[in-house]
Every structure is written in C-alpha cells, then in structure tokens.
C-alpha cells in the first residue's frame, strides 16, 4: 500500500516494487542513466574548453590590436572659484583632445576621451575588457595619473552612490568567476602605499602614531624576485576574499589607512601612491596565477602652486620622482628597448612583472579644463603621449585606419558571440549536473533499500518520481491484526456464556448472522486488535473444548441417582436460550437460572 510522506515523496513497499521490476533491472537502468549523463557532461565541458580558448585568443588579438598599453583621458568638470568665471581651454573629440596654450593649439591623441559629462559607468565599460584578461591569466595594471585635484581618487574609488573602478572591478571579477564552471577561482587582496620612498602595508593592524621621521613596523617590507621572474613583496599581508562582502570590507579598511594631507590645491590630497593588488588563482586543466593592480597614483604638482613646505614638500618631491621613473619605464617598453629602468623607483620595481611582456596596461590620465591649470594639463597629456603603445591615428593612412576598425569590430563580435555561447553552455552543464546528482541519490536509495531488505522484509523504498494521483482500489484494504496476548480473568467467558455461544451457533439463522456481522465495520485500522470473526472463531473453539470435557465426564463412575440432568439436556436447554439481548420473533427470552446451573455443575463434580 503506497503512502506519501510530508516531502511529497511516495513510500512504496519494496516487495511490490520488486514484483513490477526486478531489482537487478532497476539498478542497471539507473547505471545507464548515470553513465549517459556523465558522458554528456564530459562532451559539454570539452566544447566549453574549446569555446573559452577561442574567446581568449580573440580577446588577446583585440587588446593587442588596440595596444597592450592603452591610454584614456578624463576631463574634470569645470569648477568656478573665487566668484570668477574660469575659461575652458580644452576641446574634446572621441580620440583627440586639443589645448590652447599661449595662443598655440596643441593636439594630443589617446585611445579614448571622456568629457566633463561622462559618468563612472561610461569609464568602467571601457575598462571591462581588460579585466577578462586578468581572469585569463594575464597580469593587468590600471593606473590613474594626473595633476593634484583632477579626480583620480574619485575615478578609482568613487563614492557611495557612484562607485569607482576598484569596487566595480572586484564585483566584475566575482561575477565572471561564478559564471565560469570550467575553472575554480580563488581571490585574495593586498593593499600598500609608497610613501616617501618606503612601502607601508595598509591592511596590517594599526600601529600607534609615530613621528614623520620614523617608520612603523608596517613599513618593513622588501621587494623580492622569484626564479620565474615574478615579483613579491615580502611581509605584505595577503587576505583571502571568499565573497564580495569580505572584499569590500578589506578594501574600505585599507582605503581609510591611506596618508592624506591639505594643500592649496586639494583639501584632501593623497600624499602617496596607493596600490591595490588582487591575486587571481585559476584552477582548470592547469593552475594559473595572475595579478590585477589597481593604482591611484599621487598627484603631480608644482611646489610653487601648492604652497607646500616641510614634510608636504618632501612628499610632493617623492611623488614626482616616482612618476618620472614610471614614465621612463613606459617609454622604454614602447620603444622595445633591451634595458628597462625598473630599479629607479620602488613603484616601478613592484610593477616590473605587470608592465612587461604578456601584460596589459591601462592608464587613465586626468586633466583640468581650467585656464589656471593649462601648464599641468599640457604636462599630463605629454606623459600620456609617451605612454601610448601605438602611433597616433593621424600618422596612419586612411585605408589602413578603416581596415583596422573593421578588424576590431570583427574581433569584438567574435568575443561577444563566444561569451554568449559560453553562457548558454554553462547553463546546460548546470542542468545536467543537477540531473546527475538526483540520479546518484536515487540509485543510492535503491541500493540501501535492497541491502535493508535482506534483514527486514517490510522495508520501504522512497521513490520521488512516482505520481500518486489515483486512490487505492477498494479491495486493497488493510488486514486487521489480531492480538494474541493474555486475556484478563474478568474477560474470560463463563460456563453459561460458553453454553449460549455453542447453542447460538446451531440455532441462529444465516440472515441473522449477516446482520450481526454488519454491526462491526470492516474498515478498521491496523492498530486495532478486535474483530467479529476472531471472536466467533474463539467462541467456537471454546465450545468444542467444553463439549469434549463434558463427554469425558460422562465416562466417570458416578451413581445413577446423582445424574438428574444429562449433557444432552444441558445442550438442549442451552440451545433453547438465545443470546443476551436477542429475540426471535414472538418467542420469549429464555434463560437458564444461574443458581440452578451452579447446582448442576456441583453435582457433576
């Protein structure tokens, strides 16, 4: 009899299941389904690896064609100060920017220009493709460069309502890592700043305040190179980030520990270079480790304009020196020189394995459109021109320029199509894995039930895919269990009741018996132990036992005058007396007096 549990599963007795399907056939069927699903998943994963390899190749070609070192320019909105109208000397096109300086118009070409109305989302959409290279195993470096007060920290960090590149990049990494079922990713974060030529761990426990001329224990970091050429910062705290929430918590903690100061140009000026490193470990066919550097460089500044003195002046000098060293390194890489001066600065030493071959570099140069800052704007754009990995578009013939744009569009479409197909393929793999897990659980349940059947024939099997929509047939009623325990003394029948039962079994008519049976319902639960048929059978058995005992007594040697009533007369008298509470037509109820019955029994004994 099928039963349904609280979870909607159907409880099927193992005996009934084995009658319909042999146990061996059940197991063979499940094994075939599991093998087919495993083969299907293996085929899908092979296709997934092929698509992922094709996507990575197309993305690498796309980025290489655009330039392994790309330069963007973002123009800060014009700010009116001292109630004076400030004139803008900057004009912007899609890939060109022009600056009027001392009556001369200077033009600079970059890969992308973001005007004053550009949003944080507009900037990040251009940054997203290079993040995929970091997940594919390439070292990636994103830098924010520019004059003090032009919005570098705003672009990299953002605000609560307008997130910058760093929090958006972390979110994008977790999103792509969760969608890629072909590999397993683990991410960790480190943060440090280059302050006055020293390295300081921003995630280390806070130390007591120290004098500017001294350095805390968090500054005891050294740069080391491994045999494979990778660069490591010894003593730098590297924290595992299992989810986005933990990553944001650690990033906010490091951001608050950064050194800032007030200057004439910026109320909250960053007096150091802040470096955020995301280490990505990808475990697929092979293990790959890549690094994503997100760097908010200190602002380049002129000492006369900032009004810096003392320690603030020293900080400005250190920032300018490291920025100059960074420009020399990028220029040497662009010209493919054999010697690259990485050791001229701590900043370039740390980034030496993320600026060279197989690495992707993106620099966002920030400028101010104000007439007061025209000198710093020209310097920043000159730095961007040195950093570009390809010549400006004006030096390329028009037909080659059109061919390049066509090839870029083809590669972009190829990457997009591969990503869409991968997303659909990942969904198919997910559904197949869920089905495989269900089959394995069902197979395990069958095996467990079969093993239990050997020790317990009443074991049941839980089958989740059987729909119990039909009610059981009326003939499939539960059998009533009969209790065979000891009967209390007061419930045992007397001699008189046994006589009446014996006599009633011969005298009660057949229709009357059917009517009496109907008084006891047949739909009794399995826990009840009473039934009419069992009582009837017990009464018959006791009547036969009593008759046999009386027949034995007839053979005893007793006196003839003591026998005044024979066993036949007793039977006839008992037969003429109906059961208690019953009447047959107009026939009066006849009873055997109890005291007379006792005298008869005593005389027999």
C-alpha angles and dihedrals in degrees: 000000000000120000131188122221128211093269094059094254120138117238106215121185109243091227093060092045092051089053093056098040127015112244092236092055091051093055093044090052093052092046090053092050092048093048091049092051092048091051091048092051091048091053092048092049091050090053090046092056090049092051093045091051090050091049093050092050092049092047092050091050090048094051093043090051090050090044134272087239108047126184127205127184125211122192117213117227113262113262121205112220135184091010089285124126110245116211121223116227097181126095120189135208130171096275102002136070127189127200127193111219124172091340092310123112113218122193127204128188123215135164095256136001123207113199128210093277095054117119133217089256092055091055094046094051088063091047097051099081092058090053090063088059089058090054089047092060104269124127109242130195124192116185133185111209133176151092122320111276099019097115106266094139090044091054094047102037105016124184134283093274097034111042120204133224097280100056091039091050092051090050091048092051093053091046094053093041091056093049095050107084094172093074141030118232131200121186133197133181134216129177130193139156132218103225122175090340093307131106120238126188109229094193096052118107112279116268127208116271113280134195116266091244091058131064129222126230088262088071094060094103127132133193118236134179122215126219090260091056097255117140121228131183107223113224095016113139112241113193124196113232111200095177143014094261094058091045093054091047093054093043092053090048093054093044092056091053094059120117115250135169143178123261136167089260102042131024092206104031119175106235096193144036111267114209122191115190123196111192112204120198113190119193112194129117085331132011117256129186122197136169131222114200117198107187131187103194122208115258120268108234146172114239094218092054098045094045090222122168138170113358094359090056091051090051091052092050092050091050093050093048093052092046090052090051090050090053091052092051094049091047091052091049092050092052090044094234120179093232121052114188098227094147096064091089141019088235094058092042091058092047096043094108093044100051101049136066120344089012128117121219127192121183123190109200115202122206138175120232092209120120089228091061100044093114094054090044092056091048092051093049091048088055089051091051091054091049097053114110096208133045120262118274093246089068092056120083116249095245092052090047091055091047090051093050090050092051091048091052091049093050091045091053091047091053092047094049092048091051092050092048090047091052091052091045092051089054091052091050091049093052092046092050091051091051091048092052091051092050091050092051092049092048090050090051091052092049091048092049092050091051090049091049091068091061100031120031092194096060116131132219123223109222112183099186098057113102111218096201099136123072117236119269115265090240091059095081124155114260115242114242117224118217114224098187124130116288119229117248095246090055095053113106120253125229091259094053090048089053092051093048091049092048093043092055089063100038106039112096124236097249089050090053091052091051091051092050091054089061089073112063117229095214097084122151121250091250094063116093101191125095135160094231092053092051091048092051092047091051092051091050092050091047092054090048091051093049091051091050091051092049089054091051090056089066094058117110102249133148119270094230090057092059104077096148124039127211089253092057090049091051092047093048091048091047092053091053113081125215119280113282095013129113131185111213113295093339111123121237110264122199134181109236109245096223091050090050090051092051091053092051092047091051090052092051 
